[in-house]
Coordinates of N, CA and C in Angstrom, one line a residue:
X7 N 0.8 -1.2 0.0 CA 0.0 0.0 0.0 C 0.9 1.3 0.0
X8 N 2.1 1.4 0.6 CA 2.9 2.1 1.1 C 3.7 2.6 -0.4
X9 N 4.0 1.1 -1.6 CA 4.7 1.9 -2.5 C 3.3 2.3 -3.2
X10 N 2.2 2.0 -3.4 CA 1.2 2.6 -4.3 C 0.5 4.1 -4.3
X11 N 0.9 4.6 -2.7 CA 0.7 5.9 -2.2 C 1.9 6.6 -2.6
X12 N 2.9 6.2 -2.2 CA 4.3 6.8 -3.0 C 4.4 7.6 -4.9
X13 N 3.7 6.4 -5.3 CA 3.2 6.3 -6.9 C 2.4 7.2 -7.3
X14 N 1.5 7.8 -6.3 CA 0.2 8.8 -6.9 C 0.9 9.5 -6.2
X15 N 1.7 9.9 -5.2 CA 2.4 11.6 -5.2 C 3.2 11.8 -6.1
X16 N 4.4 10.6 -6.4 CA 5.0 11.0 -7.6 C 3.9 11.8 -8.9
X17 N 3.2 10.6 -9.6 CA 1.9 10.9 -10.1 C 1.5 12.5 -10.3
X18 N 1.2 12.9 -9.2 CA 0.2 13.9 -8.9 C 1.5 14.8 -8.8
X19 N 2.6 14.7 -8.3 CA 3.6 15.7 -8.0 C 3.3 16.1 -6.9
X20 N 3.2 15.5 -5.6 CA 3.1 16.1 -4.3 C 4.2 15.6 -3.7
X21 N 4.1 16.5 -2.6 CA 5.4 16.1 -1.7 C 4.6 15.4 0.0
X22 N 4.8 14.3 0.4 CA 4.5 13.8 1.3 C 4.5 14.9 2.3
X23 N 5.5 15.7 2.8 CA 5.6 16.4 4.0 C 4.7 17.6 3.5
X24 N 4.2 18.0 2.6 CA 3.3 19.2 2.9 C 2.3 19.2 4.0
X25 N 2.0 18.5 4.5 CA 0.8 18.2 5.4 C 1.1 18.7 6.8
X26 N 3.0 18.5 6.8 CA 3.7 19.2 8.1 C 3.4 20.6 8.4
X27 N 3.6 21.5 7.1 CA 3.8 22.7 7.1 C 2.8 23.5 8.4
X28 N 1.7 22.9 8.3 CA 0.9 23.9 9.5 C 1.1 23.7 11.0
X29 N 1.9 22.2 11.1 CA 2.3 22.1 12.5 C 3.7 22.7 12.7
X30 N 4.5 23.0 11.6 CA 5.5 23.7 12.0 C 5.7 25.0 12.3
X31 N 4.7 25.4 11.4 CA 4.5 27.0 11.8 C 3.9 27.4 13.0
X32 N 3.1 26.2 13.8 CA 2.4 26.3 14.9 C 3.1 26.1 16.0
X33 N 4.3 25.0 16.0 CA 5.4 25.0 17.1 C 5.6 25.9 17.7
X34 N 6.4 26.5 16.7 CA 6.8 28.3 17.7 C 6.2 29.1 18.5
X35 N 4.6 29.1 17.8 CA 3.7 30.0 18.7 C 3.5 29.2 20.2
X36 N 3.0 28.1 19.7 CA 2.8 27.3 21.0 C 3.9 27.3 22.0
X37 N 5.5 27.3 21.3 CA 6.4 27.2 22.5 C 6.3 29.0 23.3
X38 N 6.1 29.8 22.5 CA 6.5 31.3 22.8 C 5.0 31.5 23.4
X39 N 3.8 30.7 23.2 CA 3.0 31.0 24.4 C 3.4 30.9 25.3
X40 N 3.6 29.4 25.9 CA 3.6 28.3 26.7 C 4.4 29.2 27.5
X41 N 5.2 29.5 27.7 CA 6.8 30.6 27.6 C 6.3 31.9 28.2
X42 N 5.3 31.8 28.0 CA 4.5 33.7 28.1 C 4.0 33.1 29.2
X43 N 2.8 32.4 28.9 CA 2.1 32.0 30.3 C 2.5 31.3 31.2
X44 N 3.8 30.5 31.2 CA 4.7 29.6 32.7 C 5.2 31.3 33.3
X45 N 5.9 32.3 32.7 CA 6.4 33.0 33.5 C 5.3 34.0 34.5
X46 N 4.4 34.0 33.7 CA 3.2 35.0 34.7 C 3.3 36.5 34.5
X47 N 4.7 37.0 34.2 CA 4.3 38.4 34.3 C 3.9 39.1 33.7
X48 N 3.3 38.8 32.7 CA 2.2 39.6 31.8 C 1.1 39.9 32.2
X49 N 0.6 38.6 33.4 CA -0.8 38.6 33.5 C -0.9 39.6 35.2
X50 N -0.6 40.8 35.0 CA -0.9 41.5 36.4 C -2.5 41.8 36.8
X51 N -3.1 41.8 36.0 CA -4.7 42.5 36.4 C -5.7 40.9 36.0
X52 N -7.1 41.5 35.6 CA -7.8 40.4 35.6 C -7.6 39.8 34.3
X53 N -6.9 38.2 34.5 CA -6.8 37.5 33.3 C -7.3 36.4 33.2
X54 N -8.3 36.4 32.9 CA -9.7 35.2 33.0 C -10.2 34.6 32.4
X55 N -10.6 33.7 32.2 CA -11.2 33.2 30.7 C -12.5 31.9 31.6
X56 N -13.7 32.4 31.3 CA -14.8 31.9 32.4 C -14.1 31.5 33.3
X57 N -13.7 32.4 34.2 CA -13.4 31.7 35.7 C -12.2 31.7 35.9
X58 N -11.4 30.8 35.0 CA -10.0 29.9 34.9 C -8.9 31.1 34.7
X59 N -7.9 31.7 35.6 CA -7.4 32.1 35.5 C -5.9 32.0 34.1
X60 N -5.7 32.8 33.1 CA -5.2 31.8 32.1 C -3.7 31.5 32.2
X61 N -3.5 32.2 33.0 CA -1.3 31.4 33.4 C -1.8 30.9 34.9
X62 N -2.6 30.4 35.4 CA -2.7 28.9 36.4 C -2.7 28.2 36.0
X63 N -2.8 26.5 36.8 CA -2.9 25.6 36.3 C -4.7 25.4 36.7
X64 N -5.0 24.1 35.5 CA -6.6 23.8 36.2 C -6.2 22.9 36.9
X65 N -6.7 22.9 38.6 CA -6.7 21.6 39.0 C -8.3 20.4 39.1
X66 N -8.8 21.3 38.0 CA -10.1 20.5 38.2 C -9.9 19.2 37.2
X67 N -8.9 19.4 36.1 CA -8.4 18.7 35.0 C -9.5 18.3 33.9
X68 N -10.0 19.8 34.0 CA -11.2 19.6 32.9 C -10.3 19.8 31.1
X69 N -10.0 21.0 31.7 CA -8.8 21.1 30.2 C -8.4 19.9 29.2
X70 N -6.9 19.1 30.5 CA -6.5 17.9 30.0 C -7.2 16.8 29.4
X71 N -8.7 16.5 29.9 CA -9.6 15.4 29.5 C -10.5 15.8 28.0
X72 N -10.8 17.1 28.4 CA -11.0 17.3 26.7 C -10.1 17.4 25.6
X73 N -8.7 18.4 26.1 CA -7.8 18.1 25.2 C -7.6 16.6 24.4
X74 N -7.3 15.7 25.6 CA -7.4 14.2 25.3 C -8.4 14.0 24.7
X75 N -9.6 13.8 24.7 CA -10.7 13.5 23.9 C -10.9 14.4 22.3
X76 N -10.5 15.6 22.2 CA -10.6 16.0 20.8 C -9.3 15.1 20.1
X77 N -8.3 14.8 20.6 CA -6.8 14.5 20.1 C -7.7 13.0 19.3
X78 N -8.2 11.9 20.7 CA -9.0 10.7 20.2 C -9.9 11.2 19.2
X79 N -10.8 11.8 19.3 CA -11.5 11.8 18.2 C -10.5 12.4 16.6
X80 N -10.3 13.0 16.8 CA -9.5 13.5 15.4 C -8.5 12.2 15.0
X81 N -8.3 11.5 15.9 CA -7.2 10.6 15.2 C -8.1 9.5 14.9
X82 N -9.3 9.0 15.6 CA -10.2 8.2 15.0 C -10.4 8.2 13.8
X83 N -11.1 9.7 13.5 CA -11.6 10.4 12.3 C -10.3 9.9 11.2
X84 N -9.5 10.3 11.2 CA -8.1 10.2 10.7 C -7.6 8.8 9.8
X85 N -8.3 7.5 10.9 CA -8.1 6.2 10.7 C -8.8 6.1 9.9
X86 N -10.4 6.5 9.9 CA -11.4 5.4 9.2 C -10.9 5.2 7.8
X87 N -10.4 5.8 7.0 CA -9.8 5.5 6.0 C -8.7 4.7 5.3
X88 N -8.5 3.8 6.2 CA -6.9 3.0 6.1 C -7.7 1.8 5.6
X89 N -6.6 1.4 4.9 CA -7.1 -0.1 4.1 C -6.6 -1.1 4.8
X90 N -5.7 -0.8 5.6 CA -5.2 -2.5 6.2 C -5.5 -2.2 7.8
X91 N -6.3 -3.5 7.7 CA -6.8 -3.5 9.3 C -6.1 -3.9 10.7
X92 N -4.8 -4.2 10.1 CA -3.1 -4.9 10.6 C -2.9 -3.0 11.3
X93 N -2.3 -2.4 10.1 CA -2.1 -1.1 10.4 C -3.1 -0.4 11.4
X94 N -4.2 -0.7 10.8 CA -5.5 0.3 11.7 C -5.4 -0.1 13.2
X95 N -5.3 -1.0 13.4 CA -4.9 -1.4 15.0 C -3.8 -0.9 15.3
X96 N -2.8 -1.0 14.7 CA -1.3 -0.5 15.0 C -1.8 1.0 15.6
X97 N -2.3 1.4 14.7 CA -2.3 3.0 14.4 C -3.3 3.7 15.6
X98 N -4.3 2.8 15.7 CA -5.2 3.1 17.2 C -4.8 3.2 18.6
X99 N -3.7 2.1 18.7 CA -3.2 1.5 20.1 C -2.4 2.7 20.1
X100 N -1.0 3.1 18.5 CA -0.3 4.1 19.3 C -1.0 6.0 19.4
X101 N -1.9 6.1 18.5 CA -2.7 7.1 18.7 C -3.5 7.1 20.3
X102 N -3.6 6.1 20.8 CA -3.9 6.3 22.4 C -3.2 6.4 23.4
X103 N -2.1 5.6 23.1 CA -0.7 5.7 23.8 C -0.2 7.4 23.6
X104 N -0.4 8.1 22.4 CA 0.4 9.5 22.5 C -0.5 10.5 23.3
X105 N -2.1 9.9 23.1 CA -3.1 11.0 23.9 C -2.9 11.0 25.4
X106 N -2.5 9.2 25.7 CA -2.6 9.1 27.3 C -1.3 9.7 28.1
X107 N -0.5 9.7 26.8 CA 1.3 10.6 27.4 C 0.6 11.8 27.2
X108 N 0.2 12.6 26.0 CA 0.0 14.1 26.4 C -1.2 14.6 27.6
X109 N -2.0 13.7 28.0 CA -2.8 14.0 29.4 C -1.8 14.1 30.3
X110 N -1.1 13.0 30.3 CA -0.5 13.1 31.9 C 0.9 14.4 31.6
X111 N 1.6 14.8 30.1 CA 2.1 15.3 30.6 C 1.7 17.1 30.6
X112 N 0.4 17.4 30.1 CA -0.4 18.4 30.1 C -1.4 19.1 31.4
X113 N -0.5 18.1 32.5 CA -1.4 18.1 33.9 C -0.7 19.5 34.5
X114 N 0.4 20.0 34.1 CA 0.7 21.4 34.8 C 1.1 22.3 34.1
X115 N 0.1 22.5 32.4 CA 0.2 23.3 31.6 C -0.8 24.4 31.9
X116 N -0.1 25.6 32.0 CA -1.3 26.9 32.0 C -2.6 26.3 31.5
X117 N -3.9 27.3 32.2 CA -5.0 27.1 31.4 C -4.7 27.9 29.8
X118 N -4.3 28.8 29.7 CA -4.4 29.8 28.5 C -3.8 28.7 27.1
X119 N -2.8 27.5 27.5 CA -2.2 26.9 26.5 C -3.1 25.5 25.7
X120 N -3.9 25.3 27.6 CA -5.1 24.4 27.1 C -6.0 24.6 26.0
X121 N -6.4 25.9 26.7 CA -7.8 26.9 25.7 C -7.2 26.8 24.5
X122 N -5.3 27.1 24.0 CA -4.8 27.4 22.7 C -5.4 26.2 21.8
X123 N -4.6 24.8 22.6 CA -4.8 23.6 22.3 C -6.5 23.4 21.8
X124 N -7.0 23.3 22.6 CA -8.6 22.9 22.4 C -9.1 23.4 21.3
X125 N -8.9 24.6 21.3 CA -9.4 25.5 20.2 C -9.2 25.0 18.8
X126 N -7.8 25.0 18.7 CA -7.2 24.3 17.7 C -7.6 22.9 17.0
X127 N -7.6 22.3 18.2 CA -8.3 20.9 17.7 C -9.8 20.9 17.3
X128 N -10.5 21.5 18.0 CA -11.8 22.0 17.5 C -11.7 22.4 16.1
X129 N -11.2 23.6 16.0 CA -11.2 24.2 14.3 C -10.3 23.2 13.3
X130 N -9.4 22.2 13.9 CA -9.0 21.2 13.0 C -10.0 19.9 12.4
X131 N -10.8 19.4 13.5 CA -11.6 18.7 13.4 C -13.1 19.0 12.5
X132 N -13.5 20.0 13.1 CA -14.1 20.6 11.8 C -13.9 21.1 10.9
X133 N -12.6 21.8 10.5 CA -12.4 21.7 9.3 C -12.0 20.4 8.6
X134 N -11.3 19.3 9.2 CA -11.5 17.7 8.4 C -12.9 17.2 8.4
X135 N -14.0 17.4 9.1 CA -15.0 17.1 8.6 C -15.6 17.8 7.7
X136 N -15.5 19.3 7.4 CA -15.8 19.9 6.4 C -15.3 19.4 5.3
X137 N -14.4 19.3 4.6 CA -13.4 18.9 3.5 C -13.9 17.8 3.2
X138 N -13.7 16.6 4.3 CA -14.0 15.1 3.9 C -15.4 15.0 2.9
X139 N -16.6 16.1 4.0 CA -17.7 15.9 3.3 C -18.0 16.3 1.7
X140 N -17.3 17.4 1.9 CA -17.0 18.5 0.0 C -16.4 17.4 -0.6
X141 N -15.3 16.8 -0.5 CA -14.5 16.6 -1.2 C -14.9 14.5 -1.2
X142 N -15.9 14.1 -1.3 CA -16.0 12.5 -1.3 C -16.1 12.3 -2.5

């Protein structure tokens, strides 16, 4: 399957890694947040976002559990399309394994980086369901 997908980029003329491009450009912001809100001193007056102060941590761990749950769903979404059902299990177990490492290591991330995160996966996930549905 691996050289027949190879065949239709050559084919088509695409380059496998374009699909990178938007998580690269997103690294930096996310580290030069993350970076903003661990230090705190920006946020001197009221910095709030319903409630959740946004350079604390949540200890209610509402954040972490949805984060985790849009990451599962988008990577579900992601699978249904795989032809080998060898792979599709491969590809489930480690897509749960990376969600259940990013919960536990997202347990003392600002709220403001969560909100970034959430957000993100939100507008990613709908926009793959937009697309999928336009483009079948």
């Amino acid at each position: 399957m691996n050289i027949r997908i190879m065949q239709l980029y050559k084919e088509k003329n695409l380059n496998p890694f374009s699909g990178c491009l938007p998580l690269i450009i997103q690294i930096p912001i996310l580290l030069a947040f993350f970076s903003l809100l661990k230090g705190g001193r920006v946020f001197t007056g009221d910095s709030t976002f319903l409630g959740w102060s946004l350079a604390g941590i949540d200890t209610t761990y509402i954040f972490p559990v949805l984060n985790t749950a849009f990451m599962v769903l988008s990577n579900r979404k992601s699978l249904t399309s795989s032809d080998s059902l060898v792979n599709n299990k491969q590809m489930i177990f480690f897509n749960i394994a990376i969600s259940v490492m990013l919960f536990f290591a997202s347990l003392n991330f600002p709220v403001g980086v969560h909100i970034y995160m959430l957000s993100s996966s939100i507008f990613g996930l709908i926009q793959d369901l937009i697309f999928s549905y336009l483009f079948k």
